[in-house]
Amino acid sequence: MMKFEDKFSLPLEWISDETKRIVESCREIVEKEIMPIRHELDEDWKDHKIYDKLLKIIMLDFGLQCAPWPKEYGGLESDLITACLCNEEMSRGDSGLSTAAGCINWTFMPMLAPTPNPILIEKFAPLACQTDKLFVGCAAITDARSGSDVENIDGTHGKYIATTAELDGDEWVINGHKLWPTNSGGLADIFAVFCTTNPGVEDDEAFAIIYVPADTPGVKQGEPYQKAGMSGDKNSDIWFDNVRVPKENRANPKPGDDAIAARMFMNAGNIGSSAHSIGIMRNCYELVKEWCGTREVGGKLLKEHSMTASILADIAMMIEVSRSDTYMKARMMTVPDVYGIDPTGVEFLAKTRANKLFVTDQMTILINKAMDLMGSHGYAREGHIEKHWRDSKMISLWMGGRGLAKLDIARWFYDCKSF
Ligand SMILES: Cc1cc2nc3c(=O)[nH]c(=O)nc-3n(C[C@H](O)[C@H](O)[C@H](O)COP(=O)(O)OP(=O)(O)OC[C@H]3O[C@@H](n4cnc5c(N)ncnc54)[C@H](O)[C@@H]3O)c2cc1C
């Protein structure tokens, strides 16, 4: 069994022995199953043959698929800190795989928190807590028209959401076209579809998250896109053409509550994105440490040149500070009363947006610094840094990118009215 440790600080008083054991096992799986085949994974973006096997190892054998669900259904009721630590470990190896795995559980969050929906939990927990079959979730947020507009809950209150849901008797009829959602491209078994029940109107009560099984008539997924990196994350178009699902499939039955759940979902997404980024940064640290500790330039080890030591110090500083703030935010979300915050409110959204924007910026700068130190070897596939370079950029672009993050931050801290 590997020891639960690495060089960077963690708030150990918030991490149970059970979590430590889980993270150690996760690290072992990454070392054994992912690290030796990282190059092959890049070429698997379309077929996903190796990735599907790895997803089964992570979600079923390791048990991540049942992590967020109630114990009475065979779930683990595991917390956000455990999820973040596992994200870090997986992203050390391959952030595409960690995105695919993380988004499976993220998809179900709106029916689980802040207000659990017993009807939907009863319906879907038995499928998600299976130990021999993947049940892949996909959070279908980004409209073909714009991704940011759907996520800009407090600026536009759903006014520009293009995907619609109309109630017809006891059924929702859904129409729309989504782009990009993680685990689309044929992988998903179920979508959490972000849509509006009142198109063109600013109204949080019209903001709806509706669960749609992928085999429902009228649902079509396109072919996966080829991207710069993140091959483990399959992305495609999804069309919803007069798709009918039961009325009960809305994440929260009371109008208005889906917008509240969406903010909490964004907070978890922001904190999780930072955890992915820290995993990547930690692996870059390991690679650069090895390189600078063995490569000689000008008659001495690279790390012994003062100009290199200065860059190495920057790299360590970026990880140390990024990690501290990320676990602070994870803790705030876990015990909000202690911090006097509402995990579904605009204040916490501004704070987690700030965390994600800061940490992803640090990651982008850090990877460039690491590549500078490694010269051509850093640019070559065998140096591994270039994989993180290609995979990582997307983390700062998703969830509305830098623009929406800044708007949410300025809106709460400065009372800016811009949207
Ligand atoms: C690997 C990967 C995984 C993804 N996973 C998912 C997923 O799981 N689910 C999903 O639904 N989507 C997913 N996406 C899509 C991604 O979240 C969106 O692309 C992203 O949110 C931005 O939306 P957009 O591309 O439509 O850009 P736009 O919304 O068109 O934004 C364009 C630019 O405008 C800025 N901007 C945003 N709001 C404003 C504003 N009010 N004023 C001025 N500027 C603004 C943005 O920051 C950005 O720079 C994924 C994409 C990739 C590549």
Short mmCIF file of C-alpha atoms and ligand atoms in Angstrom, two decimals:
data_model
loop_
_atom_site.label_atom_id
_atom_site.label_comp_id
_atom_site.label_asym_id
_atom_site.label_seq_id
_atom_site.Cartn_x
_atom_site.Cartn_y
_atom_site.Cartn_z
CA MET A 1 0.00 0.00 0.00
CA MET A 2 1.37 3.44 -0.93
CA LYS A 3 1.67 6.04 1.80
CA PHE A 4 -0.78 8.94 1.92
CA GLU A 5 1.64 11.76 1.39
CA ASP A 6 3.05 14.22 -1.04
CA LYS A 7 5.08 17.36 -0.62
CA PHE A 8 2.26 19.88 -0.68
CA SER A 9 0.18 20.89 2.32
CA LEU A 10 -3.27 19.50 2.96
CA PRO A 11 -5.66 20.25 5.83
CA LEU A 12 -5.19 16.82 7.39
CA GLU A 13 -7.66 17.43 10.21
CA TRP A 14 -10.41 17.47 7.53
CA ILE A 15 -9.31 14.19 5.97
CA SER A 16 -10.52 10.97 7.56
CA ASP A 17 -8.53 7.73 7.69
CA GLU A 18 -11.12 6.25 5.34
CA THR A 19 -10.48 9.04 2.81
CA LYS A 20 -6.72 8.50 3.11
CA ARG A 21 -7.18 4.81 2.30
CA ILE A 22 -9.39 5.64 -0.70
CA VAL A 23 -6.88 8.16 -2.07
CA GLU A 24 -3.97 5.74 -1.58
CA SER A 25 -5.84 3.07 -3.59
CA CYS A 26 -6.65 5.62 -6.27
CA ARG A 27 -2.98 6.55 -6.52
CA GLU A 28 -2.02 2.88 -6.86
CA ILE A 29 -4.49 2.40 -9.71
CA VAL A 30 -3.12 5.48 -11.50
CA GLU A 31 0.48 4.26 -11.15
CA LYS A 32 -0.39 0.77 -12.35
CA GLU A 33 -3.03 1.31 -15.02
CA ILE A 34 -2.55 4.84 -16.39
CA MET A 35 1.06 5.99 -16.08
CA PRO A 36 2.56 3.23 -18.26
CA ILE A 37 0.17 3.88 -21.18
CA ARG A 38 -0.25 7.64 -21.21
CA HIS A 39 0.88 8.01 -24.82
CA GLU A 40 -1.49 5.35 -26.14
CA LEU A 41 -4.40 7.11 -24.47
CA ASP A 42 -3.99 10.20 -26.63
CA GLU A 43 -4.76 8.17 -29.75
CA ASP A 44 -7.88 6.61 -28.22
CA TRP A 45 -10.03 9.78 -28.46
CA LYS A 46 -12.51 8.30 -30.95
CA ASP A 47 -12.74 4.57 -30.20
CA HIS A 48 -12.37 4.95 -26.44
CA LYS A 49 -11.48 1.28 -26.16
CA ILE A 50 -8.74 1.77 -23.56
CA TYR A 51 -10.63 4.58 -21.89
CA ASP A 52 -13.78 2.50 -21.49
CA LYS A 53 -11.69 -0.15 -19.75
CA LEU A 54 -10.09 2.45 -17.50
CA LEU A 55 -13.46 4.02 -16.70
CA LYS A 56 -14.70 0.59 -15.58
CA ILE A 57 -11.64 0.16 -13.36
CA ILE A 58 -12.17 3.57 -11.76
CA MET A 59 -15.97 3.68 -11.58
CA LEU A 60 -16.75 0.01 -10.86
CA ASP A 61 -13.71 -1.86 -9.47
CA PHE A 62 -12.52 1.13 -7.45
CA GLY A 63 -16.14 2.09 -6.74
CA LEU A 64 -16.28 5.78 -7.66
CA GLN A 65 -19.65 5.35 -9.40
CA CYS A 66 -21.47 4.84 -6.13
CA ALA A 67 -19.53 7.52 -4.24
CA PRO A 68 -22.17 10.31 -4.00
CA TRP A 69 -25.25 8.13 -3.45
CA PRO A 70 -27.02 7.35 -0.15
CA LYS A 71 -25.79 4.33 1.79
CA GLU A 72 -29.23 2.68 1.74
CA TYR A 73 -28.77 2.11 -2.02
CA GLY A 74 -25.22 0.82 -1.69
CA GLY A 75 -23.67 4.28 -2.07
CA LEU A 76 -20.79 5.71 -0.07
CA GLU A 77 -22.12 9.22 0.70
CA SER A 78 -18.58 10.39 0.22
CA ASP A 79 -17.72 14.06 0.60
CA LEU A 80 -16.35 16.74 -1.71
CA ILE A 81 -12.86 16.63 -0.18
CA THR A 82 -12.57 12.90 -0.98
CA ALA A 83 -13.81 13.55 -4.53
CA CYS A 84 -11.25 16.37 -4.98
CA LEU A 85 -8.38 14.24 -3.72
CA CYS A 86 -9.33 11.42 -6.11
CA ASN A 87 -9.61 13.96 -8.96
CA GLU A 88 -6.10 15.14 -8.16
CA GLU A 89 -4.71 11.61 -8.26
CA MET A 90 -6.41 10.75 -11.55
CA SER A 91 -5.38 14.04 -13.16
CA ARG A 92 -1.74 13.40 -12.24
CA GLY A 93 -2.01 10.60 -14.77
CA ASP A 94 -4.64 11.74 -17.25
CA SER A 95 -6.95 14.69 -16.74
CA GLY A 96 -9.27 13.56 -19.57
CA LEU A 97 -10.06 10.37 -17.70
CA SER A 98 -10.49 12.23 -14.46
CA THR A 99 -12.90 14.65 -16.18
CA ALA A 100 -14.97 11.80 -17.61
CA ALA A 101 -15.12 10.06 -14.23
CA GLY A 102 -15.81 13.24 -12.24
CA CYS A 103 -18.59 14.38 -14.57
CA ILE A 104 -20.45 11.08 -14.18
CA ASN A 105 -21.08 11.86 -10.51
CA TRP A 106 -21.41 15.64 -11.06
CA THR A 107 -24.39 14.99 -13.38
CA PHE A 108 -26.48 13.65 -10.53
CA MET A 109 -25.70 16.41 -8.05
CA PRO A 110 -28.81 18.54 -8.79
CA MET A 111 -31.08 15.68 -7.66
CA LEU A 112 -28.95 15.03 -4.56
CA ALA A 113 -28.20 18.52 -3.22
CA PRO A 114 -29.06 20.85 -1.63
CA THR A 115 -32.48 19.17 -1.46
CA PRO A 116 -32.48 15.43 -2.18
CA ASN A 117 -35.25 14.38 -4.56
CA PRO A 118 -36.45 11.01 -3.18
CA ILE A 119 -38.37 10.02 -6.33
CA LEU A 120 -35.39 10.47 -8.63
CA ILE A 121 -32.95 8.95 -6.15
CA GLU A 122 -35.19 5.88 -5.92
CA LYS A 123 -35.27 5.76 -9.72
CA PHE A 124 -31.57 6.25 -10.51
CA ALA A 125 -29.53 5.23 -7.43
CA PRO A 126 -29.96 1.48 -8.11
CA LEU A 127 -28.54 2.00 -11.63
CA ALA A 128 -25.66 4.17 -10.43
CA CYS A 129 -24.80 1.85 -7.55
CA GLN A 130 -24.44 -1.20 -9.79
CA THR A 131 -20.97 -2.63 -9.39
CA ASP A 132 -20.79 -4.43 -12.73
CA LYS A 133 -22.19 -1.91 -15.22
CA LEU A 134 -21.30 1.68 -16.01
CA PHE A 135 -24.12 4.18 -15.70
CA VAL A 136 -22.68 7.21 -17.40
CA GLY A 137 -24.04 10.66 -16.67
CA CYS A 138 -23.57 13.75 -18.83
CA ALA A 139 -24.41 17.30 -17.75
CA ALA A 140 -25.80 18.82 -20.98
CA ILE A 141 -25.48 22.55 -20.26
CA THR A 142 -23.81 24.22 -23.26
CA ASP A 143 -26.33 25.25 -25.91
CA ALA A 144 -25.21 25.50 -29.52
CA ARG A 145 -26.00 29.22 -29.18
CA SER A 146 -23.77 29.75 -26.11
CA GLY A 147 -22.51 27.86 -23.09
CA SER A 148 -21.93 30.88 -20.88
CA ASP A 149 -25.48 32.15 -21.21
CA VAL A 150 -26.87 28.99 -19.61
CA GLU A 151 -24.42 29.20 -16.73
CA ASN A 152 -24.83 32.95 -16.24
CA ILE A 153 -27.69 32.40 -13.82
CA ASP A 154 -27.34 35.66 -11.91
CA GLY A 155 -26.71 37.86 -14.95
CA THR A 156 -29.41 36.71 -17.32
CA HIS A 157 -31.62 34.39 -15.21
CA GLY A 158 -32.16 31.90 -18.03
CA LYS A 159 -33.27 34.51 -20.60
CA TYR A 160 -30.87 33.26 -23.29
CA ILE A 161 -31.20 29.51 -22.72
CA ALA A 162 -32.07 28.01 -26.10
CA THR A 163 -33.09 24.48 -25.08
CA THR A 164 -36.76 24.39 -24.09
CA ALA A 165 -38.98 22.17 -21.97
CA GLU A 166 -42.75 22.40 -22.30
CA LEU A 167 -45.14 20.61 -20.00
CA ASP A 168 -47.69 18.45 -21.85
CA GLY A 169 -49.88 16.63 -19.33
CA ASP A 170 -47.54 14.55 -17.19
CA GLU A 171 -44.60 14.83 -19.55
CA TRP A 172 -41.88 17.35 -20.42
CA VAL A 173 -41.33 17.83 -24.13
CA ILE A 174 -37.72 18.88 -24.71
CA ASN A 175 -36.27 20.52 -27.81
CA GLY A 176 -32.75 21.81 -28.31
CA HIS A 177 -29.23 21.35 -29.50
CA LYS A 178 -26.33 21.01 -27.07
CA LEU A 179 -22.60 21.02 -27.85
CA TRP A 180 -19.60 19.66 -26.00
CA PRO A 181 -20.92 17.99 -22.82
CA THR A 182 -18.43 15.61 -21.24
CA ASN A 183 -19.37 11.96 -21.85
CA SER A 184 -21.47 12.66 -24.95
CA GLY A 185 -20.38 11.17 -28.30
CA GLY A 186 -22.29 7.98 -27.55
CA LEU A 187 -20.97 7.28 -24.06
CA ALA A 188 -23.73 8.70 -21.88
CA ASP A 189 -26.64 6.68 -20.49
CA ILE A 190 -28.41 9.73 -19.12
CA PHE A 191 -28.33 13.51 -19.55
CA ALA A 192 -29.05 16.25 -17.06
CA VAL A 193 -30.49 18.73 -19.58
CA PHE A 194 -30.26 22.41 -18.60
CA CYS A 195 -33.19 24.16 -20.25
CA THR A 196 -35.93 26.76 -19.83
CA THR A 197 -39.66 26.35 -19.43
CA ASN A 198 -40.24 29.99 -20.50
CA PRO A 199 -37.91 30.94 -23.38
CA GLY A 200 -36.68 34.51 -23.70
CA VAL A 201 -37.77 35.48 -20.20
CA GLU A 202 -35.61 36.32 -17.16
CA ASP A 203 -37.08 33.96 -14.60
CA ASP A 204 -35.27 31.64 -12.20
CA GLU A 205 -38.48 29.62 -11.87
CA ALA A 206 -38.20 28.73 -15.57
CA PHE A 207 -34.63 27.47 -15.16
CA ALA A 208 -34.96 23.69 -15.32
CA ILE A 209 -32.68 20.68 -15.06
CA ILE A 210 -34.42 17.61 -16.47
CA TYR A 211 -33.03 14.07 -16.56
CA VAL A 212 -33.30 12.37 -19.95
CA PRO A 213 -32.22 8.76 -20.53
CA ALA A 214 -30.04 8.59 -23.66
CA ASP A 215 -32.24 5.94 -25.30
CA THR A 216 -35.38 8.12 -25.19
CA PRO A 217 -36.87 8.58 -28.69
CA GLY A 218 -35.78 11.90 -30.23
CA VAL A 219 -32.32 11.98 -28.55
CA LYS A 220 -29.37 11.83 -30.92
CA GLN A 221 -25.66 12.07 -30.11
CA GLY A 222 -23.09 13.00 -32.76
CA GLU A 223 -19.60 11.69 -33.41
CA PRO A 224 -16.89 12.70 -30.90
CA TYR A 225 -14.87 15.82 -31.75
CA GLN A 226 -11.11 15.67 -32.11
CA LYS A 227 -9.53 18.19 -29.73
CA ALA A 228 -6.04 19.39 -28.80
CA GLY A 229 -6.10 16.99 -25.85
CA MET A 230 -8.34 15.58 -23.14
CA SER A 231 -8.96 12.46 -25.20
CA GLY A 232 -10.52 10.72 -22.22
CA ASP A 233 -13.36 13.20 -22.32
CA LYS A 234 -15.68 12.44 -25.25
CA ASN A 235 -17.57 15.49 -26.54
CA SER A 236 -20.16 15.82 -29.29
CA ASP A 237 -23.39 17.44 -30.42
CA ILE A 238 -26.60 16.23 -28.79
CA TRP A 239 -29.99 16.91 -30.35
CA PHE A 240 -33.28 16.74 -28.47
CA ASP A 241 -36.17 16.58 -30.90
CA ASN A 242 -39.58 16.48 -29.18
CA VAL A 243 -38.14 14.26 -26.46
CA ARG A 244 -40.72 13.18 -23.90
CA VAL A 245 -39.85 12.29 -20.30
CA PRO A 246 -42.04 12.05 -17.19
CA LYS A 247 -42.75 15.27 -15.30
CA GLU A 248 -41.06 13.76 -12.25
CA ASN A 249 -37.67 13.82 -14.06
CA ARG A 250 -37.15 17.49 -13.19
CA ALA A 251 -34.29 17.60 -10.65
CA ASN A 252 -36.34 19.66 -8.21
CA PRO A 253 -40.13 19.68 -8.49
CA LYS A 254 -40.56 23.23 -7.14
CA PRO A 255 -39.94 25.94 -9.78
CA GLY A 256 -36.94 28.07 -8.75
CA ASP A 257 -35.18 25.25 -6.93
CA ASP A 258 -33.31 24.08 -10.05
CA ALA A 259 -31.59 27.48 -10.32
CA ILE A 260 -30.58 27.17 -6.67
CA ALA A 261 -29.28 23.62 -7.22
CA ALA A 262 -27.45 24.83 -10.35
CA ARG A 263 -25.41 27.34 -8.34
CA MET A 264 -24.35 24.61 -5.91
CA PHE A 265 -23.54 22.38 -8.89
CA MET A 266 -21.36 25.18 -10.38
CA ASN A 267 -19.57 25.56 -7.05
CA ALA A 268 -18.73 21.85 -6.99
CA GLY A 269 -17.64 22.13 -10.65
CA ASN A 270 -15.35 25.07 -9.88
CA ILE A 271 -13.73 23.36 -6.89
CA GLY A 272 -13.45 20.06 -8.82
CA SER A 273 -11.82 21.88 -11.76
CA SER A 274 -9.21 23.26 -9.38
CA ALA A 275 -8.54 19.77 -8.01
CA HIS A 276 -8.00 18.51 -11.59
CA SER A 277 -5.57 21.40 -12.11
CA ILE A 278 -3.62 20.66 -8.93
CA GLY A 279 -3.21 17.00 -9.99
CA ILE A 280 -1.72 18.19 -13.29
CA MET A 281 0.54 20.69 -11.51
CA ARG A 282 1.76 18.04 -9.08
CA ASN A 283 2.74 15.75 -11.92
CA CYS A 284 4.56 18.64 -13.66
CA TYR A 285 6.41 19.27 -10.40
CA GLU A 286 7.48 15.62 -10.25
CA LEU A 287 8.64 15.65 -13.89
CA VAL A 288 10.53 18.90 -13.59
CA LYS A 289 12.13 17.87 -10.30
CA GLU A 290 13.44 14.69 -11.87
CA TRP A 291 14.69 16.56 -14.92
CA CYS A 292 16.40 19.41 -13.11
CA GLY A 293 17.88 17.01 -10.56
CA THR A 294 19.59 14.88 -13.21
CA ARG A 295 20.24 17.14 -16.21
CA GLU A 296 23.58 18.90 -16.27
CA VAL A 297 24.07 22.23 -17.99
CA GLY A 298 27.23 24.36 -17.78
CA GLY A 299 28.97 21.69 -15.73
CA LYS A 300 26.41 21.41 -12.91
CA LEU A 301 22.93 20.12 -12.26
CA LEU A 302 20.23 22.36 -13.64
CA LYS A 303 18.63 22.80 -10.21
CA GLU A 304 21.88 24.22 -8.83
CA HIS A 305 21.79 27.22 -11.15
CA SER A 306 20.23 30.08 -9.23
CA MET A 307 18.07 31.14 -12.18
CA THR A 308 16.58 27.61 -12.32
CA ALA A 309 16.07 27.47 -8.57
CA SER A 310 14.06 30.67 -8.82
CA ILE A 311 11.69 29.10 -11.37
CA LEU A 312 11.47 25.89 -9.34
CA ALA A 313 10.48 27.97 -6.33
CA ASP A 314 7.71 29.62 -8.39
CA ILE A 315 6.37 26.19 -9.37
CA ALA A 316 6.26 24.94 -5.78
CA MET A 317 4.68 28.21 -4.60
CA MET A 318 1.90 28.01 -7.19
CA ILE A 319 0.92 24.49 -6.14
CA GLU A 320 1.18 25.19 -2.43
CA VAL A 321 -1.09 28.25 -2.54
CA SER A 322 -3.54 26.83 -5.10
CA ARG A 323 -4.06 23.73 -3.05
CA SER A 324 -4.62 25.61 0.18
CA ASP A 325 -7.40 27.74 -1.28
CA THR A 326 -9.05 24.83 -3.09
CA TYR A 327 -9.43 22.70 0.06
CA MET A 328 -10.57 25.76 1.96
CA LYS A 329 -13.42 26.15 -0.55
CA ALA A 330 -14.19 22.41 -0.42
CA ARG A 331 -14.38 22.65 3.34
CA MET A 332 -16.63 25.74 3.20
CA MET A 333 -19.02 23.87 0.95
CA THR A 334 -19.00 20.84 3.26
CA VAL A 335 -19.74 22.76 6.47
CA PRO A 336 -21.22 26.07 5.27
CA ASP A 337 -22.69 27.01 8.67
CA VAL A 338 -19.23 27.22 10.22
CA TYR A 339 -18.29 29.83 7.62
CA GLY A 340 -21.63 31.62 7.54
CA ILE A 341 -22.08 31.08 3.81
CA ASP A 342 -24.89 29.75 1.66
CA PRO A 343 -23.47 27.08 -0.69
CA THR A 344 -26.23 27.93 -3.17
CA GLY A 345 -25.76 31.72 -3.02
CA VAL A 346 -24.01 34.36 -5.13
CA GLU A 347 -21.30 35.02 -2.52
CA PHE A 348 -19.98 31.48 -2.57
CA LEU A 349 -20.31 31.31 -6.36
CA ALA A 350 -18.07 34.41 -6.64
CA LYS A 351 -15.55 32.81 -4.29
CA THR A 352 -15.39 29.46 -6.09
CA ARG A 353 -15.19 31.24 -9.48
CA ALA A 354 -12.21 33.18 -8.06
CA ASN A 355 -10.64 29.94 -6.89
CA LYS A 356 -11.04 28.20 -10.26
CA LEU A 357 -9.84 31.20 -12.26
CA PHE A 358 -6.78 31.68 -10.05
CA VAL A 359 -5.81 28.00 -9.91
CA THR A 360 -6.27 27.37 -13.64
CA ASP A 361 -4.19 30.48 -14.40
CA GLN A 362 -1.44 29.20 -12.10
CA MET A 363 -1.57 25.85 -13.88
CA THR A 364 -1.22 27.42 -17.33
CA ILE A 365 1.77 29.53 -16.20
CA LEU A 366 3.33 26.60 -14.36
CA ILE A 367 3.20 24.26 -17.36
CA ASN A 368 4.91 26.87 -19.53
CA LYS A 369 7.63 27.34 -16.92
CA ALA A 370 8.12 23.57 -16.68
CA MET A 371 8.38 23.29 -20.46
CA ASP A 372 10.91 26.13 -20.55
CA LEU A 373 13.09 24.26 -18.06
CA MET A 374 12.88 20.98 -19.96
CA GLY A 375 13.73 22.45 -23.35
CA SER A 376 12.93 20.26 -26.34
CA HIS A 377 12.42 17.26 -24.08
CA GLY A 378 9.44 19.07 -22.57
CA TYR A 379 7.96 19.55 -26.02
CA ALA A 380 8.42 15.87 -26.93
CA ARG A 381 5.79 13.27 -26.19
CA GLU A 382 8.12 11.23 -23.99
CA GLY A 383 8.63 14.25 -21.72
CA HIS A 384 4.94 14.08 -20.66
CA ILE A 385 4.73 17.83 -20.02
CA GLU A 386 3.34 18.45 -23.51
CA LYS A 387 0.41 16.15 -22.74
CA HIS A 388 -0.54 18.26 -19.74
CA TRP A 389 0.01 21.38 -21.87
CA ARG A 390 -2.57 20.16 -24.42
CA ASP A 391 -4.97 18.61 -21.93
CA SER A 392 -5.05 21.36 -19.35
CA LYS A 393 -6.02 24.56 -21.20
CA MET A 394 -9.62 23.45 -21.47
CA ILE A 395 -10.06 23.51 -17.70
CA SER A 396 -9.90 27.31 -17.69
CA LEU A 397 -12.21 27.53 -20.73
CA TRP A 398 -15.09 25.36 -19.58
CA MET A 399 -17.97 26.49 -17.33
CA GLY A 400 -18.23 29.87 -19.02
CA GLY A 401 -14.49 30.52 -19.21
CA ARG A 402 -12.65 33.54 -17.87
CA GLY A 403 -15.36 36.00 -18.93
CA LEU A 404 -18.21 34.55 -16.90
CA ALA A 405 -15.94 33.83 -13.93
CA LYS A 406 -14.92 37.50 -13.79
CA LEU A 407 -18.52 38.70 -14.10
CA ASP A 408 -19.64 36.52 -11.18
CA ILE A 409 -16.69 37.71 -9.08
CA ALA A 410 -17.21 41.42 -9.84
CA ARG A 411 -20.98 41.12 -9.37
CA TRP A 412 -20.70 40.01 -5.77
CA PHE A 413 -17.54 41.75 -4.56
CA TYR A 414 -18.27 45.14 -6.21
CA ASP A 415 -22.01 44.99 -6.77
CA CYS A 416 -21.42 45.40 -10.53
CA LYS A 417 -24.60 45.25 -12.54
CA SER A 418 -22.94 44.08 -15.76
CA PHE A 419 -23.98 40.76 -17.21
C1 LIG B 1 -13.19 19.05 -22.78
C2 LIG B 1 -14.48 19.80 -22.65
C3 LIG B 1 -15.40 19.44 -21.68
C4 LIG B 1 -16.62 20.11 -21.59
N1 LIG B 1 -17.56 19.65 -20.69
C5 LIG B 1 -18.80 20.18 -20.73
C6 LIG B 1 -19.86 19.61 -19.94
O1 LIG B 1 -19.65 18.65 -19.19
N2 LIG B 1 -21.11 20.11 -20.08
C7 LIG B 1 -21.38 21.15 -20.94
O2 LIG B 1 -22.52 21.52 -21.06
N3 LIG B 1 -20.38 21.75 -21.64
C8 LIG B 1 -19.12 21.27 -21.57
N4 LIG B 1 -18.12 21.84 -22.32
C9 LIG B 1 -18.37 23.09 -23.03
C10 LIG B 1 -17.83 24.31 -22.26
O3 LIG B 1 -18.30 24.31 -20.94
C11 LIG B 1 -18.23 25.59 -23.00
O4 LIG B 1 -17.57 25.58 -24.25
C12 LIG B 1 -17.89 26.83 -22.19
O5 LIG B 1 -18.72 26.94 -21.07
C13 LIG B 1 -17.99 28.13 -22.99
O6 LIG B 1 -19.16 28.14 -23.76
P1 LIG B 1 -19.03 28.48 -25.32
O7 LIG B 1 -17.93 27.65 -25.88
O8 LIG B 1 -20.38 28.37 -25.90
O9 LIG B 1 -18.51 29.98 -25.35
P2 LIG B 1 -19.40 31.29 -25.24
O10 LIG B 1 -20.45 31.11 -24.23
O11 LIG B 1 -19.80 31.69 -26.60
O12 LIG B 1 -18.33 32.32 -24.67
C14 LIG B 1 -17.35 32.97 -25.50
C15 LIG B 1 -16.50 33.90 -24.66
O13 LIG B 1 -17.32 34.88 -24.02
C16 LIG B 1 -17.00 34.98 -22.63
N5 LIG B 1 -18.21 35.38 -21.91
C17 LIG B 1 -19.07 34.59 -21.24
N6 LIG B 1 -20.10 35.31 -20.75
C18 LIG B 1 -19.88 36.58 -21.13
C19 LIG B 1 -20.59 37.80 -20.94
N7 LIG B 1 -21.76 37.82 -20.29
N8 LIG B 1 -20.08 38.93 -21.46
C20 LIG B 1 -18.91 38.92 -22.15
N9 LIG B 1 -18.20 37.79 -22.37
C21 LIG B 1 -18.68 36.64 -21.87
C22 LIG B 1 -16.50 33.60 -22.29
O14 LIG B 1 -15.68 33.63 -21.12
C23 LIG B 1 -15.72 33.23 -23.54
O15 LIG B 1 -14.45 33.80 -23.46
C24 LIG B 1 -16.90 21.19 -22.43
C25 LIG B 1 -15.96 21.57 -23.40
C26 LIG B 1 -14.77 20.87 -23.54
C27 LIG B 1 -13.82 21.24 -24.64
#
